[in-house]
Coordinates of C-alpha atoms and ligand atoms in Angstrom, one line a residue:
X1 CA -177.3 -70.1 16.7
X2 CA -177.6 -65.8 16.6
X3 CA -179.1 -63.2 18.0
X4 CA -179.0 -60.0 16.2
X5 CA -180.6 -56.7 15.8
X6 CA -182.4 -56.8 12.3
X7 CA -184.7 -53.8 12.5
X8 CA -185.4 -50.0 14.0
X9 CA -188.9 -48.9 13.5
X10 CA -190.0 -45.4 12.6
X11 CA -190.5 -44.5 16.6
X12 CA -187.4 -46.7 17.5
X13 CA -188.9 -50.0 18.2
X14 CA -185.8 -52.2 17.8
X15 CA -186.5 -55.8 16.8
X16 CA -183.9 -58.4 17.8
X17 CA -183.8 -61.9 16.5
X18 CA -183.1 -65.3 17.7
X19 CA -182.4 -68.0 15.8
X20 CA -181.7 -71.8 16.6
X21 CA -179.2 -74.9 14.7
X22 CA -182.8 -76.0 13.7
X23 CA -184.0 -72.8 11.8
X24 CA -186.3 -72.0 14.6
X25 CA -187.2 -68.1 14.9
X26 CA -188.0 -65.8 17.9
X27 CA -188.5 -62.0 17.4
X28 CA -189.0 -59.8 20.4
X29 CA -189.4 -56.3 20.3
X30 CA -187.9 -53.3 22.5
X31 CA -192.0 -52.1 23.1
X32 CA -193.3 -54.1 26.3
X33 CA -190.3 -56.9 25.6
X34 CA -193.0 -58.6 23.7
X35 CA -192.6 -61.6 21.0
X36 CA -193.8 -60.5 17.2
X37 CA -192.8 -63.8 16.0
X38 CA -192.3 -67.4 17.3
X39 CA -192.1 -69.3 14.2
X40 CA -191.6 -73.6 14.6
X41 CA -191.0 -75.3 11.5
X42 CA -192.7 -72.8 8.8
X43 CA -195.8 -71.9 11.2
X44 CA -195.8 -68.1 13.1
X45 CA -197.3 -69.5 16.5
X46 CA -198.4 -66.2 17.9
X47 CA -200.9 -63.5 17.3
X48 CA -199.0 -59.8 16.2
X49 CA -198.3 -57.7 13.7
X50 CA -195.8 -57.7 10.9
X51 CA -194.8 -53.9 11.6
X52 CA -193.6 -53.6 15.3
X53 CA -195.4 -50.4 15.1
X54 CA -198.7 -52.4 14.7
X55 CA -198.5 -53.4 18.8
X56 CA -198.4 -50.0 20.2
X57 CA -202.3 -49.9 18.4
X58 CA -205.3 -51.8 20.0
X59 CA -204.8 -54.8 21.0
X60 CA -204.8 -56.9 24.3
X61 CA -201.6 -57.3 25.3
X62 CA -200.5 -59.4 22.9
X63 CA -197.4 -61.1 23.8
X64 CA -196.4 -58.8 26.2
X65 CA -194.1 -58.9 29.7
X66 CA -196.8 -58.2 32.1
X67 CA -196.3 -56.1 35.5
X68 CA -196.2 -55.2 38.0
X69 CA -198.8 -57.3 38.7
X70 CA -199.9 -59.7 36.0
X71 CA -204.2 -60.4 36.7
X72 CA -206.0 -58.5 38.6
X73 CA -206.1 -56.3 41.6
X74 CA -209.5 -56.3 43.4
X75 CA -211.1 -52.9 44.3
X76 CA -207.9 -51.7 42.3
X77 CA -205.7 -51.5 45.9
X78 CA -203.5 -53.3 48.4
X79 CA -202.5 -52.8 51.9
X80 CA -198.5 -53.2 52.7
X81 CA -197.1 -52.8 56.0
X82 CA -200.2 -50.6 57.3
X83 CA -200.1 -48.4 54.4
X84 CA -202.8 -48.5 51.6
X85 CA -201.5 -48.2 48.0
X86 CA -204.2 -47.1 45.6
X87 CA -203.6 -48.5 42.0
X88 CA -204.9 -47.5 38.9
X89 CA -208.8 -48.5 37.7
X90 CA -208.2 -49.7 34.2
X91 CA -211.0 -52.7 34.7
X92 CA -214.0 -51.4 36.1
X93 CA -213.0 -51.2 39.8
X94 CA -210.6 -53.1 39.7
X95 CA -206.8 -53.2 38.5
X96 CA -205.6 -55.5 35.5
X97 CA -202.2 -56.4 34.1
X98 CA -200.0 -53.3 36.1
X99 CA -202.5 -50.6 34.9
X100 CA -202.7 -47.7 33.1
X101 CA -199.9 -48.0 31.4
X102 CA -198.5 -51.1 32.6
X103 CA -195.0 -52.7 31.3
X104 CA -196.5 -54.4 28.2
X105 CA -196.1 -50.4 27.5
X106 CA -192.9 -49.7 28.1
X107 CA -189.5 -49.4 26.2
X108 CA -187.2 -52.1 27.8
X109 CA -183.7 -51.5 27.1
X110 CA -182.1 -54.8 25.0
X111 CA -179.0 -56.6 25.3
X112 CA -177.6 -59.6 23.3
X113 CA -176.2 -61.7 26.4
X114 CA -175.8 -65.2 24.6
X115 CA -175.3 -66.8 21.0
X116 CA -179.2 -67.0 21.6
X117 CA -180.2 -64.8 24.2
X118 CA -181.2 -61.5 24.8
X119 CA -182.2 -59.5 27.9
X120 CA -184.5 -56.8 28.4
X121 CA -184.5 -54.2 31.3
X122 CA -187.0 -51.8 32.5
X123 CA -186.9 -49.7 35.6
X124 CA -190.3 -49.1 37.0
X125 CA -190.1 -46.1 39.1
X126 CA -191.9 -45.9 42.7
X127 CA -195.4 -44.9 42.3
X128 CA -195.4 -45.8 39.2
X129 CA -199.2 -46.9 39.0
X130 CA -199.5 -46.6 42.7
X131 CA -197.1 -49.0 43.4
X132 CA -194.2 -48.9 46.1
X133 CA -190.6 -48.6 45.5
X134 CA -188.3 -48.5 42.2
X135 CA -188.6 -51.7 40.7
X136 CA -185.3 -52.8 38.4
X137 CA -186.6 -55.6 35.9
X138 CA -185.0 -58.0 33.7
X139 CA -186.5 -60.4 31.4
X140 CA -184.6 -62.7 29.0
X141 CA -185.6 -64.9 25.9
X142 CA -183.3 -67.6 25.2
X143 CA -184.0 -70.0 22.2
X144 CA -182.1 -73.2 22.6
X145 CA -181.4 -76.4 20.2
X146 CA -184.7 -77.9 22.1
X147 CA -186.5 -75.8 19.9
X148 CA -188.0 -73.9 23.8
X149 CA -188.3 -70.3 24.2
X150 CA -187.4 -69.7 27.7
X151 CA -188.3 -66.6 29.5
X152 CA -186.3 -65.7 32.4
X153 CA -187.4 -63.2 34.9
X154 CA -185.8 -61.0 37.4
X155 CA -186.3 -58.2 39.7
X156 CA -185.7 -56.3 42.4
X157 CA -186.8 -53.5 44.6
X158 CA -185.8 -50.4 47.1
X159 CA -188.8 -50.9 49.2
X160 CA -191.1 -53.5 49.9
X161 CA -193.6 -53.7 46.9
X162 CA -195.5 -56.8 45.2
X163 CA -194.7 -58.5 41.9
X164 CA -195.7 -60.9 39.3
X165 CA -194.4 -61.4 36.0
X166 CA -195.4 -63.4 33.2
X167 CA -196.2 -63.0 29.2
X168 CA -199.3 -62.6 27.6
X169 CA -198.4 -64.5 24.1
X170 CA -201.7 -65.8 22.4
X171 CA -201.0 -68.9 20.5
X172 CA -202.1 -70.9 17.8
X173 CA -200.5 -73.9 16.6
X174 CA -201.6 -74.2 13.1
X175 CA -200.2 -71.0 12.5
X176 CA -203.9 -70.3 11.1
X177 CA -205.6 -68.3 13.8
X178 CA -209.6 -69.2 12.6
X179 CA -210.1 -70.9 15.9
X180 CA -208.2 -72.0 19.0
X181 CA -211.2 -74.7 19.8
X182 CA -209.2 -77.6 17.8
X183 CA -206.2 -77.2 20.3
X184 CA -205.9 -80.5 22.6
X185 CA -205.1 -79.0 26.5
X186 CA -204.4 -80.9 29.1
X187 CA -203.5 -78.6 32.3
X188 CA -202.2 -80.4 35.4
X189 CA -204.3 -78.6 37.7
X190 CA -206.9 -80.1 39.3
X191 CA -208.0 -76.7 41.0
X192 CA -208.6 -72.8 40.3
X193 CA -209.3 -69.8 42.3
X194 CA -213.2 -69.0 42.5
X195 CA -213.8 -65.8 41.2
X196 CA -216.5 -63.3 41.7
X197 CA -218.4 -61.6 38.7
X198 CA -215.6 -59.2 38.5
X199 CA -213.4 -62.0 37.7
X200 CA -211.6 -61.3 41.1
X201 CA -210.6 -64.2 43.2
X202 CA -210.8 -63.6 47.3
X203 CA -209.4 -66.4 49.1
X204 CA -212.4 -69.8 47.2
X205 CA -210.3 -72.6 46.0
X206 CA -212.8 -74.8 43.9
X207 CA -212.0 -78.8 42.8
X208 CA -212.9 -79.0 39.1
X209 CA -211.9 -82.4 38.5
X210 CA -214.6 -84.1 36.1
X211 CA -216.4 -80.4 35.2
X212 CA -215.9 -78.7 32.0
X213 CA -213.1 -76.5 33.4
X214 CA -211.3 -79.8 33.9
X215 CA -208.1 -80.7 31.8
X216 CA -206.1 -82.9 33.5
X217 CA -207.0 -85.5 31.1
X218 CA -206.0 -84.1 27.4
X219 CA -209.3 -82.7 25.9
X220 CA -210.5 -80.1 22.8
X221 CA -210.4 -76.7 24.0
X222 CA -214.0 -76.1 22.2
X223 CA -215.6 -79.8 23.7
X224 CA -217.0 -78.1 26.7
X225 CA -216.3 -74.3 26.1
X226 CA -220.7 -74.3 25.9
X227 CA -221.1 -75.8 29.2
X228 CA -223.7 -74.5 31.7
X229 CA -220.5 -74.2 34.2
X230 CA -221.6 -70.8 36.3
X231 CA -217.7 -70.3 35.9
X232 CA -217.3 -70.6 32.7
X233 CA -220.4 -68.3 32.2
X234 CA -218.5 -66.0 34.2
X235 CA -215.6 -66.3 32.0
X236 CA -217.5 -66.2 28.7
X237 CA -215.2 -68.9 28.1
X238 CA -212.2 -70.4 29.7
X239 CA -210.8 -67.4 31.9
X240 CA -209.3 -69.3 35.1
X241 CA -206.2 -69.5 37.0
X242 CA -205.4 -73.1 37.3
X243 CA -203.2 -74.4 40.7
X244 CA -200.7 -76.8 39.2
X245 CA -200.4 -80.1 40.9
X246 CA -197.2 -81.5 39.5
X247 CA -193.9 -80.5 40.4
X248 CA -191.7 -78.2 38.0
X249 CA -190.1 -81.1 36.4
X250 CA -193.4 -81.7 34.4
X251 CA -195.1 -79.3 32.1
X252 CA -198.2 -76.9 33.8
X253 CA -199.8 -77.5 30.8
X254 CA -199.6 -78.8 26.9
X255 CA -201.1 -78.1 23.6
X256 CA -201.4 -79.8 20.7
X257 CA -202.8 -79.3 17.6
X258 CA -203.9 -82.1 15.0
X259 CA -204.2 -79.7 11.8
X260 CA -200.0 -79.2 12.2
X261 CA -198.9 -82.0 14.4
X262 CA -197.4 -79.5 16.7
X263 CA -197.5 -80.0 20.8
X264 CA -196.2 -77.3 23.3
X265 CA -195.3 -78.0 26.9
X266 CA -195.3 -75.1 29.2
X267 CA -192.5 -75.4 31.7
X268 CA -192.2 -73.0 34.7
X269 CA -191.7 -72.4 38.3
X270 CA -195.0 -70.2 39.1
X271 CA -197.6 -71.8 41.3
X272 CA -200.6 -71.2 38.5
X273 CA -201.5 -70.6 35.0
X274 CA -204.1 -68.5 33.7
X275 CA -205.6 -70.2 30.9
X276 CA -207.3 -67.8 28.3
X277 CA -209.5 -68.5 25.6
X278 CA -209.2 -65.4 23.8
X279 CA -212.4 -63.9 24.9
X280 CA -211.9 -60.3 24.3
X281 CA -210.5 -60.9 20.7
X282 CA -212.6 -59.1 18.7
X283 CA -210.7 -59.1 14.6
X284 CA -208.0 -57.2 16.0
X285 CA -206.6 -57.1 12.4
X286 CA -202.2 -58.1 12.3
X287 CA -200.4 -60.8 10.2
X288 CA -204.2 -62.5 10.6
X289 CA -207.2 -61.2 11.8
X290 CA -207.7 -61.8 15.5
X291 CA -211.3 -63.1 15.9
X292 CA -212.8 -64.0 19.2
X293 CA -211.4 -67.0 20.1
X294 CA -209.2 -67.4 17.7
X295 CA -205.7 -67.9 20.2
X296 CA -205.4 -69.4 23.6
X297 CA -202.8 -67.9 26.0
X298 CA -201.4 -70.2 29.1
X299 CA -200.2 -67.1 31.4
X300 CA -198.2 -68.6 34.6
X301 CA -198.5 -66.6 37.1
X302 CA -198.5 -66.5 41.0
X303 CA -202.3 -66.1 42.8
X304 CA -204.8 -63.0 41.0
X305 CA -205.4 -60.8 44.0
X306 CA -202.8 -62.3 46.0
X307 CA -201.7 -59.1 48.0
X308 CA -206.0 -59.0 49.6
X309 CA -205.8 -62.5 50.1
X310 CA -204.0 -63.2 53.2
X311 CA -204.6 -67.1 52.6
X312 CA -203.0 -67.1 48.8
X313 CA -199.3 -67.2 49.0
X314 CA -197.5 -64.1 49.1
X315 CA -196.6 -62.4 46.4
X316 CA -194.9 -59.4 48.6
X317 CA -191.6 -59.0 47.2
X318 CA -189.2 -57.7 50.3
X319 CA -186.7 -54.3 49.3
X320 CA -183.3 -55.8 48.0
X321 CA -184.4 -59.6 47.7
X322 CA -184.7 -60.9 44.0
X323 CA -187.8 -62.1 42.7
X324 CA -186.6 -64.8 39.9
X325 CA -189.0 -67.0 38.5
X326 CA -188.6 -69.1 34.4
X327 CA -191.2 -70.0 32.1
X328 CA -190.8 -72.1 29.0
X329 CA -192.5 -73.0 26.2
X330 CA -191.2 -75.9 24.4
X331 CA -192.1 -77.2 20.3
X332 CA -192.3 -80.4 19.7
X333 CA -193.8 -82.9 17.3
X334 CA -195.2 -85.8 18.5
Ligands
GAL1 C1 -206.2 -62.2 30.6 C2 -207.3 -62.0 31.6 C3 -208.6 -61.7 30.9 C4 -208.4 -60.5 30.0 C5 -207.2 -60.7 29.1 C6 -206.9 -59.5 28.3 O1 -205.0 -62.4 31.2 O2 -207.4 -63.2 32.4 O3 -209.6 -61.6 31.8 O4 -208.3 -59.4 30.8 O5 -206.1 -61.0 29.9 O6 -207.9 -59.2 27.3

């Protein structure tokens, strides 16, 4: 096992690497503590770019730490012990993945912390985007001999504020990237947030078992992706926070593709994942071009809109208290 600095780009964007017994690879970068490579026996599962460079360029957030906020943020404000806190527009009205300049932007500090492990801090300063109160955040990848990428979460603030962390990698599992439709899901969730045609949720929770947004029993990605589903119009495509049923011990969710024989579960602690279809992918060009729909991402995540929903749990994150919460993604072959 090793974890190592291999490379500085031209601005500074360091690259650290992570390597398991099993020849595994991770590579996360310094710019928005994002993952350039995740590569499982021979096959690069994420979307990126082969210069780190390449990120900082168009492209939606791929494989980015997202915050403060990860979703959105209807009408682009929240209301916090009386006060209102205006936040940045960058979706329409509304407010998506921290704003403006959210973290996926940011240069987190690194630090090799394990044989396999590195952590990356970022200290979000108050007001930054609106929000309330200096925000100290630490996120750290661990590869392990399971062949999962873990992704451990930490924070804490001076004054009361609201959080929610997660990553925005877009997978394929073929390595390919022509189409994420082949993927078999299954998603224990047998419920999402309703959401309005801003994509906002306000308080709806809607029972999808047996409609095309349902994947609790394992099913192709592209087998429904058509449907009439008002939703999924909504979504042009799958574009829903699904409400996990199971406990943590069980995977949210799992992928497999046929094409490579390669399964991922999705381990984590969060309430809810956002599964995206890659919508918005438009041949963002990288180490493949990006068409649309080419990658899925499985975001966990706690409620979209949680701080104007009183009936969502909270997602108010008190001064001095830690917010902690784990996600990981773990390779297998069936
Ligand atoms: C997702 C979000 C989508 C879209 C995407 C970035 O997390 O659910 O609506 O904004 O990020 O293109």
């Amino acid at each position: 096992m090793k974890c190592e600095l291999t490379e500085i780009s031209k601005t500074g964007i360091q690259t650290y690497r992570l390597e398991n017994d099993n020849g595994m690879v991770a590579e996360v970068i310094t710019y928005g503590a994002r993952i350039s490579k995740l590569v499982y026996q021979g096959i690069d599962v994420v979307a990126g770019f082969d210069d780190p460079e390449g990120f900082r360029g168009d492209n939606p957030y791929f494989n980015a730490v997202i915050g403060r906020f990860a979703n959105r943020i209807g009408n682009a404000s929240f209301t916090l012990n009386g006060k209102e806190y205006p936040l940045y527009k960058n979706d329409g009205n509304n407010h998506l993945h921290g704003g403006k300049e959210g973290f996926d932007r940011k240069i987190w500090k690194a630090t090799v912390v394990g044989n396999c492990s590195v952590r990356m801090d970022y200290v979000s300063c108050d007001g930054e985007e609106g929000y309330p109160g200096n925000l100290c955040v630490s996120v750290t990848y661990s590869l392990d001999n399971e062949d999962a990428l873990c992704i451990r979460y930490r924070a804490v603030s001076d004054k009361d504020t609201v959080c929610s962390l997660t990553n925005h990698a877009y997978f394929n599992l073929s390595g390919t990237f022509d189409t994420a439709l082949h993927h078999e899901l299954t998603i224990r969730a047998d419920q999402v947030t309703a959401i309005d045609n801003e994509l906002i949720p306000h308080g709806e929770i809607v029972d999808i078992k047996g409609t095309a947004l349902d994947f609790t029993i394992p099913k192709l990605i592209g087998k429904d992706i058509q449907n009439d589903d008002t939703l999924l119009k909504l979504g042009n495509g799958y574009d829903f926070n699904y409400i996990r049923n199971n406990d943590t011990e069980e995977p949210i969710a799992t992928a497999f593709c046929a094409d490579s024989g390669i399964a991922m579960d999705v381990y984590t602690d969060r309430p809810c994942v956002q599964l995206f279809t890659g919508n918005f992918l438009d041949g963002v060009r990288g180490k493949q071009v990006y068409g649309f729909r080419s990658a899925f991402c499985l975001e966990t995540q706690g409620y979209p809109n949680a701080c104007n929903v009183p009936s969502f749990p909270s997602c108010v994150l008190r001064a001095g208290e830690e917010f902690r919460s784990y996600t990981a993604y773990l390779f297998r072959k069936p």
